[in-house]
Amino acid sequence: MADGIIHTEGLTKVYPGADFKAVDGLDLRVRRGEIFGLLGPNGAGKTTTAGMLTTRVIPTSGTALVGGIDVVAHPALAKQLIGVVSQQNTLDRQLTCWENLYFHGRLFGIGAKESRRAATDLLEQFQLGKWADKSVYALSGGMAQRLMVARSILHRPAVLFMDEPTAGLDPQSRLALWELLGELNRAGQTILLTTHYMEEADQLCHRVAIMDRGRMLALDTPAALKATVGADTIVTVRTVGEPAGLAAHFEREVEGTTRVRPVDGGVELHIARADGVVPRVVAAAERGGFHLADLSVSEPTLETVFINLTGKELRD
Amino acid sequence: MTVVAGQPPAPTIAVTPLRSAAAASRIALGALLLRDLTVLRKHVLEFVLRTLIQPFLLVFVFLYVFPQIGQSVGGGRGSSTFATVLVPGVVGISVMFQGVQSVALQLSQEFGFTREIEDRVQAPCPVWLVAVAKIVAGLIQGLLAALIVFPIASVVHAAGVHAVFNIRWWVVLTLLPLTCVVFSAGGLLLGCVFEPRNIGLMFGFIVLPITFLGGTYYQWTRLAPVKVGGFSWLQILVCINPLVYVNEGLRGAFTNSAHMHFYIVYPVLIGFAVLFLAAGVRAFRRRVLS
Ligand SMILES: Nc1ncnc2c1ncn2[C@@H]1O[C@H](COP(=O)(O)OP(=O)(O)O)[C@@H](O)[C@H]1O
Ligand SMILES: [Mg+2]
């Protein structure tokens, strides 16, 4: 599988009646064993991409292979290789938690005895053992999510697809899910996830593709993506009163500034060679006669990368 | 938490399909049906009650209450003649309601509200097979409905009222399954077309007209006198209603009363089955694929 477990070429989708490409000429290679992230704002085309790879969305042009199988020509074969956790709760409301897993196993051709064992084991592994005989209505959002993950991996899919897995989860459930996905991955599970949380892409993914308006803008490890910013420190400065002239002033006065971006009530400075940066910024402000209201220092994030690529913020 | 670089995948994860598309599809169809029948078994009491309530009320009012209060139905002919006409019609209408309740209402919910269908279509089989599984499950429930409704409809009568049966088994055994296919495929189509919030419209404009103008209470030929300018408009209009052919056919299957010829009933119902199947599967695909 030298070409990767997922391989797309020129993958494009125009929805009927739309006059734009929801996904535009996507070329992707996802390797076995990695957690691969599609990062982008709302409407970037992440769900559409995942939809095409999981046979739900029919591409307008281009090809998509999962495990070397063309998902458009052979959906029934491709679906044997994939597990899907969608954004909505798609658990079977008429069945108990245990039955949700059991029948999923049967659906994928796992025998009755083996499905029974797998259902019981997975409930334990996902700390849902107590809920085996309960209706899925009894589950909280985080637990329903865990049950959907358990269901999606029961048939040992070659790739697990997760669309915005932690959207709408409370911070604690989010951390727990990250932990869980990390564990699954260490046991060999290849995962493709979509997200608009840069922390999620940064912390969880081996490689990240940044998408906007259907196009892939960059693809690399989070560290390499952040290195493209060309600055090691981000300083956000807010001043009392009108920040007019602030940007030009700092750009001139603070050595190593690679980029200045206006933000609400002040500016954001991207600075390379940032030793002793705080005193230098304060001194520069004093020289210009600006009164600092607030100053914060951080490292570049994938958000910074996104801003550099598109000129806009990830979260609108 | 930062995840370390991926280790070699565990040996149990296959990266090529284990089965041919045909084998995987066959297994998936079996599992989809197993799931539906398990749910049916869990709710068997509810199934029996909702299946029986309407037919019971029909025969109770028309064949038990009416004769006792001297209300005349069936064109003033004897109550027993009317019973003979009504009982097959009650079976027909029950099978039709099965199609609405166990297929259309379920599906509409799964599409619009619970989104369960999104998971179901990830089954390792073509999407149309998921729709066909729904129809087969509906067919089984329709047959069960006929099986429990017929005895009830035949016995809940006032004293002296007797439906006269002459069962032609070859017709029963072919026409009933065909009827079930027509209505569960029709249910598939309705379930894909109507959002949960529009279910009231579906009942008002489709289910009720089909029921009231489906020839449950009278034979089709008896509509001839309803005329405008010498034209039997109602008799012609109800020809678009599949329930008419079902009820006429079932009359021929269960009784000796006059009925539409089987040479018309079978081809027309096969036509409806094919039409509803094709349109239903198409609507299903359009709902789940984009
Ligand atoms: N079923 C659909 N029909 C028409 N347009 C759609 C459909 N789904 C998504 N779109 C459009 O395609 C674009 C990409 O959407 P999507 O893939 O959902 O983005 P994301 O998941 O990154 O938020 C958006 O402009 C969206 O409005
Ligand atoms: Mg999305």
XYZ file of C-alpha atoms and ligand atoms in Angstrom:
634
model
C 0.000 0.000 0.000
C 2.775 2.365 -1.006
C 0.230 4.866 -2.292
C -1.409 5.060 1.078
C -4.541 3.557 2.539
C -6.452 6.557 1.178
C -5.499 7.953 -2.186
C -7.406 10.656 -4.023
C -6.623 12.389 -7.256
C -8.324 15.559 -8.409
C -11.283 14.727 -6.175
C -13.966 17.338 -6.866
C -17.571 17.866 -5.815
C -20.074 20.358 -7.137
C -23.449 19.878 -5.446
C -26.428 19.941 -7.792
C -27.578 23.512 -8.284
C -24.450 24.985 -6.678
C -22.185 27.268 -8.704
C -19.031 26.524 -6.736
C -16.861 23.544 -5.969
C -17.482 22.292 -2.439
C -14.276 20.279 -2.873
C -11.857 21.319 -5.562
C -9.233 18.984 -7.003
C -8.141 17.301 -3.817
C -5.002 15.134 -3.945
C -4.561 13.211 -0.714
C -2.428 10.311 0.497
C -3.171 9.002 3.943
C -0.692 6.471 5.289
C -1.483 3.369 7.236
C -1.318 3.837 10.958
C -1.565 7.604 11.103
C -4.130 9.995 12.476
C -4.755 12.341 9.629
C -6.612 15.612 10.162
C -8.604 17.746 7.751
C -8.569 21.184 9.350
C -10.626 24.078 8.083
C -13.402 26.512 8.907
C -17.092 25.829 8.395
C -17.875 25.267 4.757
C -14.300 24.342 3.855
C -15.436 21.040 2.365
C -14.323 18.676 5.119
C -17.625 16.828 5.507
C -17.978 16.616 1.741
C -14.501 15.093 1.479
C -15.233 12.561 4.210
C -18.603 11.909 2.523
C -16.959 11.083 -0.796
C -14.450 8.762 0.859
C -17.234 6.945 2.715
C -19.445 6.570 -0.416
C -22.183 8.925 0.776
C -21.341 11.756 -1.582
C -20.829 10.976 -5.262
C -17.819 12.904 -6.616
C -18.314 15.119 -9.652
C -14.852 14.189 -10.918
C -11.583 12.705 -9.770
C -10.898 9.390 -8.106
C -10.874 8.173 -4.539
C -9.345 4.876 -3.452
C -9.588 3.304 -0.024
C -7.336 0.297 0.397
C -6.807 0.439 -3.345
C -10.547 0.114 -4.039
C -12.377 2.741 -6.045
C -15.134 3.900 -3.711
C -17.387 5.079 -6.537
C -17.139 1.939 -8.648
C -17.204 -0.546 -5.768
C -18.956 0.979 -2.764
C -19.986 -2.385 -1.313
C -16.349 -3.497 -1.259
C -15.032 -0.184 0.022
C -17.583 -0.087 2.840
C -16.118 -3.313 4.236
C -12.916 -1.400 4.908
C -14.263 1.686 6.598
C -15.793 2.677 9.875
C -17.731 5.919 10.150
C -18.585 8.167 13.069
C -20.754 10.968 11.748
C -21.496 14.304 13.324
C -25.005 13.370 14.391
C -26.006 10.669 16.804
C -26.944 7.809 14.491
C -27.355 5.109 17.123
C -30.287 2.744 16.669
C -32.897 4.076 19.087
C -34.916 0.860 19.071
C -32.018 -1.204 20.344
C -30.042 -1.333 23.568
C -26.408 -0.232 23.691
C -25.236 -3.828 23.547
C -27.552 -4.639 20.640
C -26.271 -1.641 18.719
C -22.840 -3.266 18.749
C -24.046 -6.821 18.240
C -26.094 -6.075 15.136
C -23.315 -3.966 13.707
C -21.071 -7.019 13.939
C -23.662 -9.175 12.186
C -24.057 -6.541 9.486
C -20.383 -6.863 8.682
C -20.466 -10.624 8.570
C -19.077 -11.387 12.015
C -20.698 -14.554 13.365
C -23.239 -14.514 16.206
C -20.895 -15.815 18.877
C -18.023 -13.569 17.868
C -20.333 -10.521 17.631
C -21.673 -11.215 21.105
C -18.183 -11.363 22.530
C -17.003 -8.281 20.662
C -20.046 -6.282 21.806
C -19.498 -7.185 25.440
C -15.736 -6.596 25.301
C -16.040 -3.237 23.584
C -18.622 -1.977 26.062
C -16.159 -2.804 28.833
C -13.232 -1.246 26.999
C -15.225 1.947 26.424
C -16.498 2.032 30.004
C -20.075 1.507 28.957
C -20.499 -1.948 30.501
C -23.121 -0.679 32.956
C -25.235 0.551 30.079
C -25.313 -2.674 28.077
C -29.028 -3.284 28.477
C -30.079 0.345 28.580
C -31.741 2.190 25.748
C -29.412 4.538 23.901
C -31.730 7.362 24.965
C -30.214 7.020 28.440
C -26.731 8.018 27.261
C -25.191 11.471 27.635
C -23.630 13.136 24.582
C -20.140 11.963 25.483
C -21.260 8.402 26.111
C -23.259 8.243 22.877
C -20.132 9.411 21.082
C -18.081 6.671 22.725
C -20.665 4.064 21.752
C -20.565 5.281 18.160
C -16.770 4.958 18.151
C -17.055 1.466 19.622
C -19.558 0.518 16.944
C -17.461 1.959 14.142
C -14.373 -0.083 15.028
C -16.110 -3.348 15.912
C -15.565 -4.772 12.441
C -11.882 -3.731 12.502
C -12.038 -1.210 9.648
C -8.835 -0.345 7.814
C -9.722 3.341 8.188
C -11.895 5.041 10.757
C -13.553 8.245 9.542
C -14.683 10.777 12.105
C -16.445 13.986 11.176
C -15.917 16.690 13.802
C -15.687 14.070 16.556
C -15.583 16.504 19.447
C -17.863 19.276 18.208
C -20.474 19.843 20.889
C -18.677 17.824 23.548
C -17.802 19.370 26.888
C -14.034 19.877 27.490
C -13.766 16.815 29.701
C -15.420 14.490 27.198
C -13.254 15.993 24.493
C -10.055 15.153 26.365
C -11.373 11.667 27.081
C -12.108 11.139 23.396
C -8.646 12.337 22.371
C -7.184 9.868 24.838
C -9.329 7.095 23.400
C -8.427 7.864 19.791
C -4.757 7.971 20.730
C -5.093 4.510 22.265
C -6.886 3.100 19.237
C -4.214 4.561 17.011
C -1.416 3.045 19.070
C -3.149 -0.294 18.565
C -2.836 0.276 14.820
C -6.050 2.057 13.878
C -5.703 4.462 10.962
C -7.947 7.462 11.549
C -9.043 10.308 9.314
C -10.779 13.052 11.223
C -12.141 16.444 10.300
C -12.099 19.334 12.685
C -12.260 23.068 12.944
C -10.457 23.058 16.292
C -6.825 23.791 15.713
C -5.899 22.324 19.117
C -7.452 19.052 18.080
C -5.484 18.911 14.835
C -2.314 20.008 16.588
C -2.418 17.602 19.501
C -3.999 14.553 17.990
C -2.911 14.346 14.366
C 0.330 13.103 12.878
C -0.352 15.067 9.733
C -2.808 17.799 8.940
C -4.261 19.061 5.675
C -5.466 22.635 5.913
C -8.544 23.257 3.785
C -10.455 26.357 2.818
C -13.153 26.815 0.184
C -12.748 23.286 -1.081
C -9.025 23.532 -1.679
C -6.150 22.018 0.226
C -3.771 24.831 1.127
C -1.082 22.937 2.999
C -0.313 19.440 4.205
C 2.324 18.472 6.739
C 2.967 17.591 10.350
C 1.669 20.221 12.775
C 5.265 21.137 13.711
C 6.319 21.603 10.093
C 3.200 23.644 9.340
C 3.925 25.947 12.256
C 7.538 26.288 11.134
C 6.279 27.783 7.855
C 5.118 30.832 9.767
C 8.789 31.894 9.936
C 8.324 33.384 13.381
C 8.759 31.737 16.735
C 6.704 34.145 18.808
C 3.356 35.822 18.462
C 2.866 38.977 20.515
C -0.556 40.525 20.786
C -0.587 44.152 21.855
C -3.657 46.176 22.762
C -3.543 49.869 23.445
C -5.668 52.451 25.154
C -7.376 54.578 22.555
C -7.100 54.582 18.780
C -4.498 52.115 17.473
C -3.938 54.112 14.270
C -0.333 53.965 13.142
C 0.341 51.213 15.651
C 0.940 48.519 13.060
C 3.379 50.551 10.974
C 5.172 51.702 14.101
C 5.812 48.244 15.472
C 6.771 46.845 12.108
C 9.496 49.491 11.935
C 10.574 49.481 15.564
C 10.568 45.819 16.671
C 13.429 43.953 15.126
C 12.577 40.542 13.618
C 8.912 41.319 12.948
C 7.832 39.217 9.993
C 4.202 40.183 9.912
C 1.801 42.580 11.596
C -1.905 41.932 11.678
C -4.554 44.254 13.058
C -6.792 42.622 15.677
C -9.577 44.001 17.795
C -8.159 47.007 19.699
C -4.544 46.422 18.736
C -2.125 44.418 16.626
C -0.655 40.968 16.458
C 3.097 40.795 15.761
C 4.793 37.718 14.339
C 8.396 37.877 15.481
C 11.408 35.766 14.590
C 14.543 35.796 16.801
C 12.386 36.758 19.742
C 14.916 36.907 22.635
C 13.839 39.422 25.238
C 10.827 40.280 23.183
C 8.620 41.714 25.928
C 10.962 44.567 26.969
C 11.614 45.353 23.301
C 7.897 45.635 22.534
C 7.255 47.743 25.638
C 10.143 50.045 24.774
C 8.896 50.406 21.217
C 5.429 51.309 22.459
C 6.858 53.972 24.757
C 8.954 55.428 21.973
C 5.793 55.798 19.880
C 3.786 57.249 22.744
C 1.262 54.366 22.822
C -0.274 53.331 26.141
C -0.347 49.556 26.443
C -3.539 48.074 27.847
C -2.634 44.452 27.376
C 0.240 42.376 26.064
C 0.326 38.633 25.562
C 2.963 36.290 24.199
C 2.333 32.915 22.577
C 3.817 30.471 20.131
C 2.542 30.168 16.585
C -0.416 27.815 16.303
C -2.161 26.201 13.371
C -4.482 29.176 13.595
C -1.502 31.394 12.770
C -0.698 29.134 9.857
C -4.262 29.393 8.636
C -4.249 33.166 8.949
C -1.020 33.377 7.003
C -2.494 31.209 4.267
C -5.902 32.839 3.965
C -5.736 36.204 5.704
C -8.738 35.249 7.852
C -9.317 33.493 11.117
C -10.284 29.868 11.433
C -13.226 30.660 13.644
C -15.471 33.353 12.285
C -1.244 14.754 25.008
C 0.703 14.360 21.830
C 0.395 11.093 20.024
C 3.661 9.427 19.136
C 4.343 8.338 15.584
C 2.151 5.461 14.435
C 3.327 1.933 15.083
C 2.807 -0.883 12.601
C -0.866 -1.786 12.423
C -2.082 -4.748 14.407
C -2.306 -7.888 12.274
C -6.085 -8.232 12.748
C -6.843 -5.158 10.664
C -7.347 -6.217 7.065
C -6.691 -3.701 4.326
C -8.458 -5.682 1.632
C -12.147 -6.651 1.718
C -12.781 -10.025 3.302
C -15.706 -10.866 1.020
C -16.968 -10.317 -2.487
C -19.585 -7.581 -2.871
C -22.250 -10.247 -3.450
C -21.379 -12.256 -0.347
C -21.112 -9.165 1.851
C -24.467 -7.912 0.523
C -26.206 -11.200 1.209
C -24.917 -11.212 4.775
C -25.860 -7.561 5.271
C -29.410 -8.164 4.023
C -29.783 -11.018 6.490
C -28.512 -8.853 9.337
C -30.776 -5.933 8.438
C -33.784 -8.281 8.545
C -32.573 -9.883 11.760
C -32.435 -6.438 13.325
C -35.950 -5.524 12.165
C -37.418 -8.804 13.354
C -35.696 -8.426 16.732
C -37.297 -5.016 17.129
C -40.640 -6.488 16.074
C -40.313 -9.261 18.644
C -39.544 -6.750 21.380
C -42.660 -4.765 20.540
C -44.910 -7.649 19.608
C -47.768 -6.576 21.854
C -47.689 -3.044 20.480
C -47.594 -4.482 16.958
C -50.640 -6.670 17.558
C -52.625 -3.882 19.182
C -51.946 -1.277 16.537
C -52.600 -3.805 13.811
C -55.906 -4.898 15.282
C -57.452 -1.671 16.473
C -58.596 -0.319 13.122
C -59.988 -3.558 11.676
C -61.621 -4.304 14.978
C -63.383 -0.932 15.016
C -64.481 -1.360 11.406
C -66.110 -4.735 11.919
C -67.396 -3.770 15.335
C -69.253 -0.713 14.033
C -70.398 -2.106 10.689
C -71.088 -5.726 11.520
C -71.950 -5.626 15.207
C -73.399 -2.217 16.066
C -75.145 -1.331 12.788
C -77.229 -4.514 12.505
C -78.366 -4.094 16.102
C -79.458 -0.465 15.763
C -81.116 -1.162 12.441
C -78.735 1.037 10.501
C -78.588 -0.297 7.009
C -75.420 -0.484 5.005
C -74.428 -2.185 1.788
C -77.249 -0.776 -0.305
C -80.044 -2.193 1.816
C -79.104 -5.774 1.174
C -78.633 -8.206 3.980
C -76.016 -7.633 6.642
C -74.490 -11.018 5.875
C -73.911 -10.028 2.254
C -72.294 -6.855 3.488
C -70.110 -8.812 5.902
C -68.964 -10.978 3.025
C -67.925 -7.858 1.139
C -66.382 -6.101 4.134
C -64.179 -8.773 5.699
C -61.776 -9.100 2.717
C -61.689 -5.304 2.525
C -60.698 -5.100 6.178
C -57.784 -7.435 5.503
C -56.726 -5.259 2.541
C -56.881 -2.055 4.516
C -54.893 -3.604 7.380
C -52.076 -4.614 5.073
C -52.065 -1.120 3.668
C -51.784 0.425 7.133
C -48.905 -1.893 7.872
C -47.085 -0.360 4.914
C -47.739 3.115 6.259
C -46.882 2.358 9.869
C -44.035 -0.095 9.748
C -42.306 1.345 6.699
C -43.293 4.948 5.945
C -43.537 6.312 9.508
C -40.398 4.464 10.625
C -38.390 5.650 7.670
C -39.561 9.215 7.903
C -38.376 9.236 11.523
C -35.048 7.687 10.678
C -34.434 10.214 7.938
C -35.637 13.346 9.574
C -35.165 12.929 13.241
C -32.952 10.129 14.480
C -30.614 10.042 11.450
C -30.201 6.302 12.053
C -30.389 5.718 8.356
C -26.999 7.378 7.911
C -25.426 4.528 9.771
C -27.545 1.871 8.080
C -26.340 2.915 4.626
C -22.735 2.284 5.666
C -23.603 -1.411 5.632
C -21.296 -3.245 3.218
C -23.884 -3.561 0.460
C -25.362 -1.343 -2.258
C -27.639 1.402 -0.964
C -30.647 0.010 -2.847
C -30.372 -3.186 -0.852
C -30.916 -1.247 2.379
C -34.172 0.014 0.847
C -35.109 -3.499 -0.269
C -34.468 -4.777 3.265
C -37.017 -2.254 4.519
C -39.524 -3.562 1.982
C -38.923 -7.180 2.923
C -39.368 -6.366 6.616
C -42.588 -4.513 5.706
C -43.735 -7.516 3.689
C -43.261 -9.834 6.659
C -45.207 -7.497 8.920
C -47.974 -7.156 6.325
C -48.362 -10.925 6.139
C -48.462 -11.174 9.927
C -51.097 -8.441 9.978
C -53.283 -10.318 7.475
C -52.839 -13.474 9.507
C -54.133 -11.948 12.742
C -56.746 -9.645 11.218
C -58.637 -12.218 9.164
C -59.817 -14.351 12.127
C -60.840 -11.291 14.144
C -62.705 -9.747 11.220
C -64.511 -13.023 10.588
C -65.886 -13.463 14.102
C -66.763 -10.023 15.494
C -70.329 -9.998 14.171
C -73.798 -9.473 15.617
C -75.943 -12.577 16.004
C -77.300 -13.712 12.670
C -74.655 -11.919 10.631
C -72.384 -14.331 8.813
C -69.731 -13.655 6.232
C -69.705 -16.507 3.741
C -66.193 -17.628 2.844
C -64.828 -19.785 0.088
C -61.092 -19.596 0.314
C -59.062 -20.099 -2.858
C -55.645 -20.872 -1.446
C -53.635 -20.310 -4.586
C -54.998 -16.794 -4.778
C -54.495 -16.102 -1.072
C -50.930 -17.361 -1.190
C -49.991 -15.246 -4.205
C -52.171 -12.179 -3.838
C -51.393 -11.468 -0.184
C -47.595 -11.343 -0.654
C -48.068 -9.232 -3.775
C -50.298 -6.872 -1.814
C -47.710 -6.643 0.939
C -45.004 -5.766 -1.587
C -47.194 -3.074 -3.169
C -47.878 -1.407 0.149
C -44.458 -1.721 1.733
C -42.856 -0.368 -1.447
C -45.480 2.398 -1.381
C -44.540 2.982 2.262
C -40.895 3.275 1.263
C -41.788 5.933 -1.281
C -43.945 7.891 1.174
C -41.353 7.626 3.930
C -38.660 9.050 1.666
C -40.828 11.869 0.359
C -42.522 13.113 3.536
C -40.565 14.811 6.326
C -41.723 13.967 9.856
C -43.317 17.394 10.187
C -45.416 16.757 7.059
C -46.792 13.417 8.192
C -50.179 15.039 8.779
C -50.299 15.979 5.103
C -49.447 12.443 4.124
C -52.339 11.086 6.150
C -54.784 13.752 4.991
C -54.057 13.738 1.307
C -52.830 10.221 0.603
C -53.691 7.692 3.278
C -57.275 8.776 3.990
C -58.397 9.101 0.336
C -56.882 5.702 -0.411
C -58.724 4.169 2.526
C -62.112 5.758 1.920
C -62.054 5.311 -1.830
C -60.411 1.902 -1.794
C -63.486 -0.214 -2.175
C -63.327 -1.546 1.354
C -67.074 -1.215 1.958
C -68.422 -1.863 -1.523
C -67.575 -3.560 -4.753
C -66.054 -1.493 -7.515
C -68.928 -2.253 -9.928
C -71.376 -0.683 -7.494
C -69.799 2.738 -8.061
C -71.221 2.846 -11.615
C -74.399 4.764 -10.639
C -72.325 7.715 -9.355
C -72.550 9.779 -12.514
C -72.183 13.268 -13.881
C -73.753 13.692 -17.295
C -73.929 9.945 -17.845
C -70.262 9.481 -16.973
C -69.341 7.211 -14.059
C -66.574 9.514 -12.948
C -65.937 8.046 -9.490
C -65.643 4.526 -10.810
C -62.992 5.714 -13.282
C -61.195 7.935 -10.757
C -60.675 5.217 -8.152
C -58.828 3.147 -10.743
C -55.663 4.989 -9.721
C -56.065 3.567 -6.222
C -54.142 0.315 -5.686
C -56.330 -0.584 -2.713
C -59.270 -1.064 -5.103
C -57.514 -3.910 -6.909
C -56.311 -5.383 -3.634
C -59.790 -5.456 -2.129
C -61.395 -6.770 -5.296
C -58.753 -9.460 -5.525
C -59.076 -10.421 -1.869
C -62.835 -10.735 -2.309
C -62.099 -13.252 -5.006
C -59.592 -14.963 -2.751
C -61.786 -15.300 0.324
C -65.404 -15.319 -0.889
C -67.752 -16.081 -3.745
C -68.946 -12.493 -4.067
C -68.529 -10.757 -7.389
C -65.100 -9.226 -7.898
C -62.861 -7.695 -10.508
C -61.348 -10.317 -12.767
C -57.982 -11.714 -11.684
C -56.669 -10.998 -15.192
C -56.927 -7.326 -14.249
C -56.062 -7.541 -10.543
C -52.726 -9.347 -10.896
C -51.176 -7.354 -13.750
C -52.246 -4.026 -12.286
C -50.890 -4.893 -8.838
C -47.643 -6.155 -10.343
C -47.483 -2.837 -12.187
C -47.993 -0.887 -8.943
C -45.368 -3.024 -7.205
C -42.800 -2.338 -9.909
C -43.654 1.356 -10.017
C -43.474 1.825 -6.237
C -40.305 -0.247 -5.980
C -38.533 1.744 -8.660
C -39.725 5.119 -7.402
C -39.155 4.164 -3.753
C -35.601 2.944 -4.268
C -34.858 6.012 -6.366
C -36.233 8.343 -3.698
C -34.259 6.461 -1.058
C -31.017 6.821 -2.984
C -31.651 10.504 -3.481
C -32.230 10.971 0.216
C -29.088 9.211 1.379
C -26.622 10.002 -1.397
C -25.701 13.479 -2.581
N -25.953 18.421 0.537
C -25.472 19.615 0.107
N -26.081 20.271 -0.912
C -25.606 21.448 -1.348
N -24.540 22.077 -0.845
C -23.881 21.489 0.177
C -24.318 20.225 0.709
N -23.482 19.885 1.708
C -22.570 20.878 1.809
N -22.802 21.840 0.889
C -21.987 23.041 0.674
O -20.684 22.632 0.335
C -19.710 23.426 1.011
C -18.827 22.551 1.860
O -19.589 22.032 2.899
P -19.043 20.965 3.940
O -18.336 19.883 3.207
O -20.174 20.582 4.810
O -17.981 21.816 4.752
P -17.372 21.590 6.213
O -17.664 20.197 6.645
O -15.904 21.846 6.049
O -18.000 22.592 7.100
C -20.473 24.464 1.815
O -20.517 25.652 1.068
C -21.845 23.857 1.953
O -22.825 24.861 2.014
Mg -18.712 19.601 8.364
